[in-house]
Each structure stands twice: as structure tokens, then as C-alpha cells.
Amino acid sequence: MGAVILGTGSCLPEKILSNHDLGKIVDTNDEWILSRTGISTRRISGQGEATYQLGAAAARKAMEMAEVTVEEIDLIIVATMSAHMLMPSCACFIQKELGAVNAFAYDVNAACSGFLFALDNGDKFLRVEKGKKILIIGTETLSSRTNWEDRNTCILFGDGAGAVVAEYQDNERGVIASNLLSDGTLWNLLYMHTAPSCNPDLQLADNPGSHILMEGREVFKYAVKAMEGAIRDLLSRENVDMDSIDLMIPHQANIRILRKLVSRLGVKEEKVFINVQKYGNTSAASVPIALDEANREGRFKRGDLLLVCSFGGGFTWGASLLRW
Ligand code: UT7
């Protein structure tokens, strides 16, 4: 049908930052963070855990599960907004790290929705280039793009990577369809500058540095509405009803966003995979990390119908349906 996932992998940095630890850095506490976000801990990268290194480690685990060698990989798509360099791409660094000599590689930036957008790219590539094998990776070190003095944002984010190996198969398995959307008019509710421009004419007076800025309450409202709309449209287009979904794997940003979304959609909570309490919001890495954990915990089996969805800066959002 479409891109069939042959293996999943993830990699989380060793260092764990708890809500108590954050209370020593900014004016916050465990009770506030837990009740407003559902997050208890997040992982923070140290040396040897750069964005591309986490991504490569996740990719190795996915290839191991898929029993695919690195030489068989034809394409590497990496979703990230926190690569350690703007150029070359994170994907090229991962290619070098893995020794994927037969692959071409590029990055996708759709903020927290990056993995869904990359999965759709990969799916469409495979439907044309049948017989190829690809790596799709979401990897972030948002700790490097966080203002550690801003309690509105620094409590939310974490580092990590997730990866999948995929190929086209002429059967009922794989990505069925995706519904992806963007609205650039709302860019200023969630954004991050680059380094200041070297061209004085293009310098922005209000560039405070390259870290995340967010109007949390507005983002919250849009996120619920937007994901609900994307999911309802996708399911109705594909003639699938909500009860046939075996497991929903949403972007892990905030437990309250997830609960609201799930209750509006009428999905039972036991059919929703949640790990935001452990890792916080890992942006483009969040869906593939959750997919890998759910896979390794045996939360779904061959033939099950999975629904993934996401929302992020841009705004970008969407949903995908997969037959495992
Ligand atoms: O992937 C998409 C990326 N982003 C998101 O998904 C984030 C979406 N938004 C959210 O998750 C929530 O809006 C937050 C968790 C960011 C904030 O929760 P909230 O319930 O919307 O709180 P709020 O921003 O309305 O703030 C309530 C109060 C404020 O105090 P006042 O003005 O009422 O006195 C804040 O200053 O809580 C205060 N506050 C905090 N207090 C303790 C904000 N951050 C903190 C903090 N600790 N870390």
C-alpha cells in the first residue's frame, strides 16, 4: 500500500532533569509543572549526544530491528529544528556517522510536526521508487534552543531521537494516508530566531537570540482544535471510524492537550500512547520515540490500525493513518 515500517529505534540522553531540579533554576515547582503539563522529567544532552549523534543511535536500533544493513539505505530524511549546524544538514551528519554510503540525505523543518511531514515525504518517495529502503528520523536537542530563564518554556522541552526504517510493500500494510496542514500567519505564537543577520539591512531589531518563544495559552487552544480537525477530515476521507483505531500515538507536548483532544474525539484513554511524563516535549522526535516505545512494549501487532498526529510551530499540524 505505502511505506511499511520494518523497524523502530530511539535514543534518549542519559541525563535526567526533574521538576525539582528546574525549581532550582527558575521560579517553579513540581506541583505546578505536573498539574499543568503532566511532565515529571525530561532528558538533557551532554557531550557525545548532539542532535545528529542521538539520531544516528536511534537509526542504528531501527536498522537492527529491521535487519537492514546501512549499505541498503537509499535515503535519509531527518526532521529537526535543533541541528548543531544550519549547513550541512543534520541528515548529512547522520549519513556520515552511520557510513550510509549509498544514501542521499536531507532535513525537513516542520517544528514538532516534522516527523509526520518527513514520513509523508518518505511514503511518497517509496510509492515511486519501489524497492528502496529509507530511514526517517526525528531528532532534537531543544535544551540548546531553550531560554533557561523563561519558566513559561524551559519546563516543557527535552532532548531525544526516534527513527524508523521503511520500504514499499505491495500489500495492505503501511501508510494509508496523511492529512498535513500549515498556517504561516500564526508564526508569531511559537517561534525561534536564527543567529543575527550578517547583512545590516536584514537585521531584526527584536532578535533576542535563537531560542524558543511561545504564547502557551494560544498554542494550547489551536493545538487541540487543529489536531481534532485534521484527524476527523482524514478519517472521513478514508472512510475509517474512530472505533477502528487500535492505537493513537499523538505528539507528546502536554497531557492536558492530549486529554482534551482524546475526549473531543471520543477515543478511550487506554487506546492512546502517552510518555510525555518521562521526556517532555521532544518536538520532531516525540512521535517516533513514542512509536518505538509502544512497539517495543507490544502495544500493537501486525494488521493493527495506528493513528499518529502532531502540532507545532508554523503552525504546522496533521495526522497519518498506518496499517502495521
Ligand atoms: O508542540 C507544541 C508546542 N507547545 C505546546 O504544546 C505548549 C502549549 N501550551 C501549554 O502547554 C500551556 O499553555 C503551558 C503549560 C505552557 C502553560 O499552562 P497554562 O495553564 O496555559 O498557564 P498560563 O500560561 O496561563 O499561566 C498561568 C500562570 C501565570 O501566572 P499568572 O499570570 O496567572 O499570575 C504564569 O505566570 O502560571 C504562571 N506560570 C508558572 N508558574 C509556575 C507560567 N509558567 C510557570 C511555571 N511555574 N513554570
Tab-separated table of C-alpha atoms and ligand atoms in Angstrom:
chain	number	residue	atom	x	y	z
A	1	MET	CA	0.000	0.000	0.000
A	2	GLY	CA	2.572	2.581	1.144
A	3	ALA	CA	5.633	2.949	3.371
A	4	VAL	CA	5.792	-0.102	5.640
A	5	ILE	CA	7.802	0.386	8.830
A	6	LEU	CA	10.241	-2.512	9.181
A	7	GLY	CA	11.912	-1.382	12.403
A	8	THR	CA	11.840	1.376	15.013
A	9	GLY	CA	14.503	2.763	17.327
A	10	SER	CA	15.031	5.581	19.782
A	11	CYS	CA	17.813	7.164	21.799
A	12	LEU	CA	17.451	9.351	24.880
A	13	PRO	CA	20.306	11.230	26.551
A	14	GLU	CA	21.454	9.853	29.897
A	15	LYS	CA	20.960	12.966	31.999
A	16	ILE	CA	17.525	13.262	33.622
A	17	LEU	CA	16.290	16.717	34.650
A	18	SER	CA	13.436	16.559	37.166
A	19	ASN	CA	10.851	19.187	38.047
A	20	HIS	CA	12.644	19.576	41.395
A	21	ASP	CA	15.895	20.344	39.527
A	22	LEU	CA	14.048	23.009	37.477
A	23	GLY	CA	12.767	24.574	40.705
A	24	LYS	CA	16.408	25.421	41.494
A	25	ILE	CA	16.851	27.240	38.163
A	26	VAL	CA	13.572	29.200	37.755
A	27	ASP	CA	10.618	30.142	39.953
A	28	THR	CA	8.582	26.943	39.542
A	29	ASN	CA	7.776	23.721	41.361
A	30	ASP	CA	6.891	20.070	40.766
A	31	GLU	CA	3.210	20.553	41.607
A	32	TRP	CA	2.729	23.358	39.016
A	33	ILE	CA	4.590	21.587	36.221
A	34	LEU	CA	2.933	18.220	36.818
A	35	SER	CA	-0.600	19.575	37.082
A	36	ARG	CA	-0.289	21.947	34.077
A	37	THR	CA	1.688	19.691	31.739
A	38	GLY	CA	1.857	16.102	33.047
A	39	ILE	CA	5.655	16.242	32.747
A	40	SER	CA	7.835	14.847	35.587
A	41	THR	CA	11.229	14.554	33.931
A	42	ARG	CA	12.960	15.283	30.658
A	43	ARG	CA	16.334	14.220	29.190
A	44	ILE	CA	19.132	16.718	28.555
A	45	SER	CA	22.036	16.034	26.188
A	46	GLY	CA	25.646	16.003	27.307
A	47	GLN	CA	28.878	15.506	25.392
A	48	GLY	CA	28.590	12.964	22.579
A	49	GLU	CA	24.811	13.446	22.488
A	50	ALA	CA	24.478	16.097	19.771
A	51	THR	CA	21.346	16.083	17.601
A	52	TYR	CA	22.988	14.013	14.848
A	53	GLN	CA	24.551	11.581	17.339
A	54	LEU	CA	21.196	10.860	19.017
A	55	GLY	CA	19.631	10.496	15.557
A	56	ALA	CA	22.323	8.077	14.391
A	57	ALA	CA	21.974	5.960	17.546
A	58	ALA	CA	18.185	5.744	17.083
A	59	ALA	CA	18.705	4.835	13.406
A	60	ARG	CA	21.114	2.002	14.317
A	61	LYS	CA	18.484	0.472	16.607
A	62	ALA	CA	15.792	0.780	13.928
A	63	MET	CA	18.067	-0.898	11.338
A	64	GLU	CA	18.894	-3.660	13.814
A	65	MET	CA	15.189	-4.378	14.377
A	66	ALA	CA	14.501	-4.215	10.636
A	67	GLU	CA	17.501	-6.465	9.888
A	68	VAL	CA	18.585	-3.967	7.275
A	69	THR	CA	22.243	-3.088	6.726
A	70	VAL	CA	23.405	0.503	6.438
A	71	GLU	CA	24.515	-0.110	2.829
A	72	GLU	CA	20.884	-0.908	1.922
A	73	ILE	CA	19.680	2.559	2.917
A	74	ASP	CA	18.893	4.734	-0.136
A	75	LEU	CA	17.557	7.877	1.550
A	76	ILE	CA	17.777	9.526	4.990
A	77	ILE	CA	15.163	12.153	5.869
A	78	VAL	CA	15.706	13.935	9.170
A	79	ALA	CA	13.099	16.074	10.898
A	80	THR	CA	14.711	18.588	13.226
A	81	MET	CA	14.841	22.256	14.191
A	82	SER	CA	17.811	21.963	16.535
A	83	ALA	CA	20.716	20.695	14.424
A	84	HIS	CA	24.140	21.859	15.640
A	85	MET	CA	24.755	23.493	12.233
A	86	LEU	CA	22.489	25.090	9.665
A	87	MET	CA	24.630	23.615	6.878
A	88	PRO	CA	25.430	20.813	6.185
A	89	SER	CA	22.117	19.289	7.179
A	90	CYS	CA	21.742	17.070	10.218
A	91	ALA	CA	20.846	14.288	7.759
A	92	CYS	CA	24.297	14.555	6.122
A	93	PHE	CA	25.978	14.321	9.528
A	94	ILE	CA	23.891	11.236	10.313
A	95	GLN	CA	24.799	9.725	6.942
A	96	LYS	CA	28.492	10.267	7.756
A	97	GLU	CA	28.083	8.900	11.304
A	98	LEU	CA	26.348	5.737	10.035
A	99	GLY	CA	28.512	5.282	6.930
A	100	ALA	CA	25.375	5.171	4.763
A	101	VAL	CA	27.399	5.450	1.568
A	102	ASN	CA	24.502	4.670	-0.803
A	103	ALA	CA	22.056	7.187	0.639
A	104	PHE	CA	21.185	10.770	-0.196
A	105	ALA	CA	20.118	12.809	2.792
A	106	TYR	CA	18.220	15.965	3.665
A	107	ASP	CA	16.445	17.712	6.554
A	108	VAL	CA	12.820	18.706	6.957
A	109	ASN	CA	11.817	21.508	9.320
A	110	ALA	CA	8.166	21.474	10.282
A	111	ALA	CA	8.892	22.022	14.001
A	112	CYS	CA	7.051	19.491	16.201
A	113	SER	CA	5.185	18.135	13.156
A	114	GLY	CA	8.481	17.384	11.385
A	115	PHE	CA	8.337	13.612	11.718
A	116	LEU	CA	4.835	13.408	10.210
A	117	PHE	CA	5.905	15.610	7.305
A	118	ALA	CA	9.069	13.520	6.810
A	119	LEU	CA	7.060	10.288	6.971
A	120	ASP	CA	4.757	11.630	4.249
A	121	ASN	CA	7.801	12.625	2.128
A	122	GLY	CA	9.268	9.158	2.597
A	123	ASP	CA	5.963	7.443	1.854
A	124	LYS	CA	5.606	9.328	-1.439
A	125	PHE	CA	9.233	8.610	-2.392
A	126	LEU	CA	8.736	4.892	-1.776
A	127	ARG	CA	5.494	4.733	-3.790
A	128	VAL	CA	7.524	5.913	-6.789
A	129	GLU	CA	10.912	4.328	-6.035
A	130	LYS	CA	9.632	0.863	-5.153
A	131	GLY	CA	12.363	-1.487	-3.912
A	132	LYS	CA	14.265	1.208	-1.998
A	133	LYS	CA	14.772	1.364	1.743
A	134	ILE	CA	14.804	4.576	3.729
A	135	LEU	CA	15.474	5.948	7.189
A	136	ILE	CA	13.117	8.568	8.622
A	137	ILE	CA	14.419	10.192	11.783
A	138	GLY	CA	13.147	12.803	14.230
A	139	THR	CA	15.918	14.168	16.433
A	140	GLU	CA	16.166	17.229	18.680
A	141	THR	CA	18.319	18.809	21.349
A	142	LEU	CA	15.904	21.535	22.369
A	143	SER	CA	17.999	22.088	25.505
A	144	SER	CA	20.302	24.024	23.168
A	145	ARG	CA	17.403	26.216	21.999
A	146	THR	CA	15.725	26.884	25.343
A	147	ASN	CA	15.848	30.096	27.336
A	148	TRP	CA	16.713	28.633	30.739
A	149	GLU	CA	15.491	31.834	32.432
A	150	ASP	CA	11.965	31.594	30.965
A	151	ARG	CA	9.773	29.412	33.174
A	152	ASN	CA	6.984	29.518	30.576
A	153	THR	CA	9.022	27.412	28.158
A	154	CYS	CA	12.051	25.797	29.821
A	155	ILE	CA	9.919	23.331	31.781
A	156	LEU	CA	8.342	21.893	28.625
A	157	PHE	CA	11.100	20.648	26.374
A	158	GLY	CA	13.504	17.718	26.285
A	159	ASP	CA	16.085	16.048	24.048
A	160	GLY	CA	15.900	12.741	22.195
A	161	ALA	CA	15.609	10.944	18.874
A	162	GLY	CA	13.442	8.333	17.215
A	163	ALA	CA	13.832	6.580	13.873
A	164	VAL	CA	12.127	4.160	11.523
A	165	VAL	CA	13.284	2.079	8.561
A	166	ALA	CA	10.678	1.812	5.815
A	167	GLU	CA	10.119	0.174	2.435
A	168	TYR	CA	7.224	-0.150	-0.014
A	169	GLN	CA	5.265	-3.399	0.048
A	170	ASP	CA	2.511	-4.384	-2.359
A	171	ASN	CA	0.020	-5.445	0.325
A	172	GLU	CA	-2.409	-3.964	2.853
A	173	ARG	CA	0.351	-2.742	5.195
A	174	GLY	CA	1.939	0.684	5.539
A	175	VAL	CA	0.997	4.346	5.496
A	176	ILE	CA	-2.591	4.591	4.242
A	177	ALA	CA	-2.840	8.384	4.001
A	178	SER	CA	-1.792	11.630	5.667
A	179	ASN	CA	-3.526	14.951	6.143
A	180	LEU	CA	-0.916	17.692	6.638
A	181	LEU	CA	-1.595	21.403	7.119
A	182	SER	CA	0.187	24.698	7.840
A	183	ASP	CA	-0.794	28.264	8.690
A	184	GLY	CA	2.143	30.663	8.477
A	185	THR	CA	0.004	33.630	9.511
A	186	LEU	CA	0.206	32.321	13.089
A	187	TRP	CA	4.017	32.078	13.101
A	188	ASN	CA	4.406	34.554	15.970
A	189	LEU	CA	2.657	32.367	18.554
A	190	LEU	CA	5.568	29.891	18.574
A	191	TYR	CA	8.922	30.701	17.003
A	192	MET	CA	12.707	30.709	17.197
A	193	HIS	CA	15.165	33.132	15.587
A	194	THR	CA	18.396	32.154	13.856
A	195	ALA	CA	21.679	33.893	14.669
A	196	PRO	CA	21.557	37.653	13.880
A	197	SER	CA	21.928	38.518	10.181
A	198	CYS	CA	25.370	39.496	8.830
A	199	ASN	CA	23.566	41.820	6.434
A	200	PRO	CA	22.744	45.011	8.381
A	201	ASP	CA	19.720	45.622	6.145
A	202	LEU	CA	18.234	42.292	7.181
A	203	GLN	CA	18.963	42.555	10.892
A	204	LEU	CA	15.916	42.312	13.112
A	205	ALA	CA	15.818	44.778	15.983
A	206	ASP	CA	13.934	42.348	18.194
A	207	ASN	CA	16.080	39.223	17.753
A	208	PRO	CA	16.654	38.143	21.354
A	209	GLY	CA	18.717	35.085	20.354
A	210	SER	CA	17.965	31.686	18.894
A	211	HIS	CA	15.664	30.196	21.490
A	212	ILE	CA	12.006	29.229	21.566
A	213	LEU	CA	9.381	31.901	22.248
A	214	MET	CA	5.777	30.942	22.792
A	215	GLU	CA	2.291	32.196	23.678
A	216	GLY	CA	1.450	28.997	25.535
A	217	ARG	CA	-2.261	29.565	26.104
A	218	GLU	CA	-2.918	30.378	22.428
A	219	VAL	CA	-0.825	27.441	21.228
A	220	PHE	CA	-2.794	25.156	23.547
A	221	LYS	CA	-6.155	26.231	22.103
A	222	TYR	CA	-5.074	25.949	18.476
A	223	ALA	CA	-3.333	22.612	19.038
A	224	VAL	CA	-6.470	20.872	20.269
A	225	LYS	CA	-8.752	22.329	17.580
A	226	ALA	CA	-6.269	21.807	14.744
A	227	MET	CA	-5.399	18.188	15.532
A	228	GLU	CA	-9.064	17.317	16.036
A	229	GLY	CA	-9.927	18.806	12.630
A	230	ALA	CA	-7.032	17.091	10.837
A	231	ILE	CA	-7.946	13.711	12.323
A	232	ARG	CA	-11.669	13.994	11.607
A	233	ASP	CA	-11.029	15.016	7.971
A	234	LEU	CA	-8.508	12.218	7.434
A	235	LEU	CA	-10.775	9.536	8.884
A	236	SER	CA	-13.787	10.708	6.945
A	237	ARG	CA	-11.769	10.884	3.709
A	238	GLU	CA	-10.519	7.337	4.265
A	239	ASN	CA	-13.901	6.097	5.469
A	240	VAL	CA	-12.484	4.920	8.788
A	241	ASP	CA	-14.385	5.345	12.039
A	242	MET	CA	-12.736	6.242	15.306
A	243	ASP	CA	-13.577	2.889	16.915
A	244	SER	CA	-11.468	1.006	14.344
A	245	ILE	CA	-8.278	2.737	15.540
A	246	ASP	CA	-6.248	0.256	17.612
A	247	LEU	CA	-3.733	2.764	18.968
A	248	MET	CA	-3.349	6.525	18.742
A	249	ILE	CA	0.201	7.868	19.038
A	250	PRO	CA	-0.015	11.649	19.378
A	251	HIS	CA	2.726	14.262	19.635
A	252	GLN	CA	3.657	14.445	23.325
A	253	ALA	CA	3.502	18.121	24.322
A	254	ASN	CA	1.165	18.391	27.291
A	255	ILE	CA	-1.078	15.814	28.979
A	256	ARG	CA	-3.910	18.376	29.157
A	257	ILE	CA	-3.787	18.916	25.370
A	258	LEU	CA	-3.890	15.154	24.866
A	259	ARG	CA	-6.766	14.590	27.303
A	260	LYS	CA	-8.828	17.359	25.700
A	261	LEU	CA	-8.141	16.032	22.201
A	262	VAL	CA	-8.938	12.471	23.140
A	263	SER	CA	-12.155	13.403	24.911
A	264	ARG	CA	-13.346	15.531	21.961
A	265	LEU	CA	-12.628	12.648	19.584
A	266	GLY	CA	-14.270	10.126	21.894
A	267	VAL	CA	-11.190	7.863	21.992
A	268	LYS	CA	-10.724	5.713	25.109
A	269	GLU	CA	-7.575	6.702	27.033
A	270	GLU	CA	-6.287	3.106	27.013
A	271	LYS	CA	-6.089	3.383	23.221
A	272	VAL	CA	-3.717	6.356	23.463
A	273	PHE	CA	0.035	6.003	23.985
A	274	ILE	CA	1.408	8.579	26.428
A	275	ASN	CA	5.012	9.048	27.585
A	276	VAL	CA	5.134	12.853	27.994
A	277	GLN	CA	5.674	12.366	31.754
A	278	LYS	CA	9.169	10.952	31.102
A	279	TYR	CA	10.513	13.044	28.237
A	280	GLY	CA	8.501	16.281	27.994
A	281	ASN	CA	8.074	17.746	24.520
A	282	THR	CA	10.874	16.466	22.264
A	283	SER	CA	9.389	18.192	19.194
A	284	ALA	CA	10.073	16.249	15.968
A	285	ALA	CA	11.423	13.324	17.997
A	286	SER	CA	8.296	12.876	20.078
A	287	VAL	CA	6.187	10.750	17.690
A	288	PRO	CA	8.989	8.366	16.625
A	289	ILE	CA	10.160	7.908	20.243
A	290	ALA	CA	6.572	7.099	21.282
A	291	LEU	CA	6.140	4.794	18.273
A	292	ASP	CA	9.322	2.917	19.202
A	293	GLU	CA	8.360	2.573	22.880
A	294	ALA	CA	4.847	1.415	22.003
A	295	ASN	CA	6.317	-1.075	19.511
A	296	ARG	CA	8.839	-2.500	21.985
A	297	GLU	CA	6.143	-2.720	24.691
A	298	GLY	CA	3.991	-4.765	22.285
A	299	ARG	CA	1.171	-2.195	22.295
A	300	PHE	CA	0.246	-3.078	18.692
A	301	LYS	CA	0.583	-6.048	16.345
A	302	ARG	CA	0.646	-6.834	12.618
A	303	GLY	CA	-2.570	-5.642	10.979
A	304	ASP	CA	-3.435	-3.033	13.646
A	305	LEU	CA	-4.582	0.427	12.602
A	306	LEU	CA	-2.466	3.262	14.057
A	307	LEU	CA	-3.290	6.946	14.112
A	308	VAL	CA	-0.477	9.478	14.631
A	309	CYS	CA	-0.955	13.227	14.919
A	310	SER	CA	1.071	16.317	15.682
A	311	PHE	CA	1.054	20.088	16.084
A	312	GLY	CA	3.902	22.604	16.139
A	313	GLY	CA	5.399	25.962	15.231
A	314	GLY	CA	4.490	27.395	11.847
A	315	PHE	CA	1.795	26.496	12.680
A	316	THR	CA	2.142	23.021	11.219
A	317	TRP	CA	-0.076	20.080	12.035
A	318	GLY	CA	-1.555	16.901	10.722
A	319	ALA	CA	-2.404	13.252	11.116
A	320	SER	CA	-1.463	9.960	9.441
A	321	LEU	CA	-3.094	6.552	9.325
A	322	LEU	CA	-0.938	3.406	9.177
A	323	ARG	CA	-1.761	-0.284	8.886
A	324	TRP	CA	1.023	-2.032	10.865
B	1	UT7	O1	4.301	21.257	20.400
B	1	UT7	C1	3.623	22.458	20.554
B	1	UT7	C2	4.458	23.260	21.490
B	1	UT7	N1	3.867	23.882	22.601
B	1	UT7	C3	2.865	23.448	23.376
B	1	UT7	O2	2.222	22.467	23.143
B	1	UT7	C4	2.535	24.277	24.573
B	1	UT7	C5	1.072	24.555	24.704
B	1	UT7	N2	0.758	25.297	25.921
B	1	UT7	C6	0.839	24.738	27.141
B	1	UT7	O3	1.199	23.578	27.274
B	1	UT7	C7	0.413	25.563	28.329
B	1	UT7	O4	-0.145	26.780	27.874
B	1	UT7	C8	1.579	25.870	29.326
B	1	UT7	C9	1.958	24.601	30.040
B	1	UT7	C10	2.760	26.428	28.584
B	1	UT7	C11	1.126	26.883	30.365
B	1	UT7	O5	-0.015	26.404	31.049
B	1	UT7	P1	-1.272	27.355	31.236
B	1	UT7	O6	-2.258	26.614	32.018
B	1	UT7	O7	-1.687	27.825	29.869
B	1	UT7	O8	-0.677	28.518	32.116
B	1	UT7	P2	-0.588	30.079	31.786
B	1	UT7	O9	0.422	30.344	30.723
B	1	UT7	O10	-1.967	30.588	31.579
B	1	UT7	O11	-0.020	30.640	33.159
B	1	UT7	C12	-0.760	30.572	34.380
B	1	UT7	C13	0.079	31.163	35.472
B	1	UT7	C14	0.695	32.525	35.126
B	1	UT7	O12	0.680	33.317	36.296
B	1	UT7	P3	-0.415	34.479	36.476
B	1	UT7	O13	-0.193	35.407	35.316
B	1	UT7	O14	-1.733	33.775	36.423
B	1	UT7	O15	-0.057	35.049	37.807
B	1	UT7	C15	2.113	32.183	34.780
B	1	UT7	O16	2.998	33.256	35.017
B	1	UT7	O17	1.191	30.302	35.766
B	1	UT7	C16	2.414	31.049	35.729
B	1	UT7	N3	3.476	30.180	35.255
B	1	UT7	C17	4.169	29.380	36.063
B	1	UT7	N4	4.144	29.184	37.397
B	1	UT7	C18	4.992	28.265	37.904
B	1	UT7	C19	3.896	30.005	33.974
B	1	UT7	N5	4.881	29.107	33.959
B	1	UT7	C20	5.072	28.695	35.234
B	1	UT7	C21	5.952	27.779	35.833
B	1	UT7	N6	5.873	27.581	37.163
B	1	UT7	N7	6.834	27.053	35.101
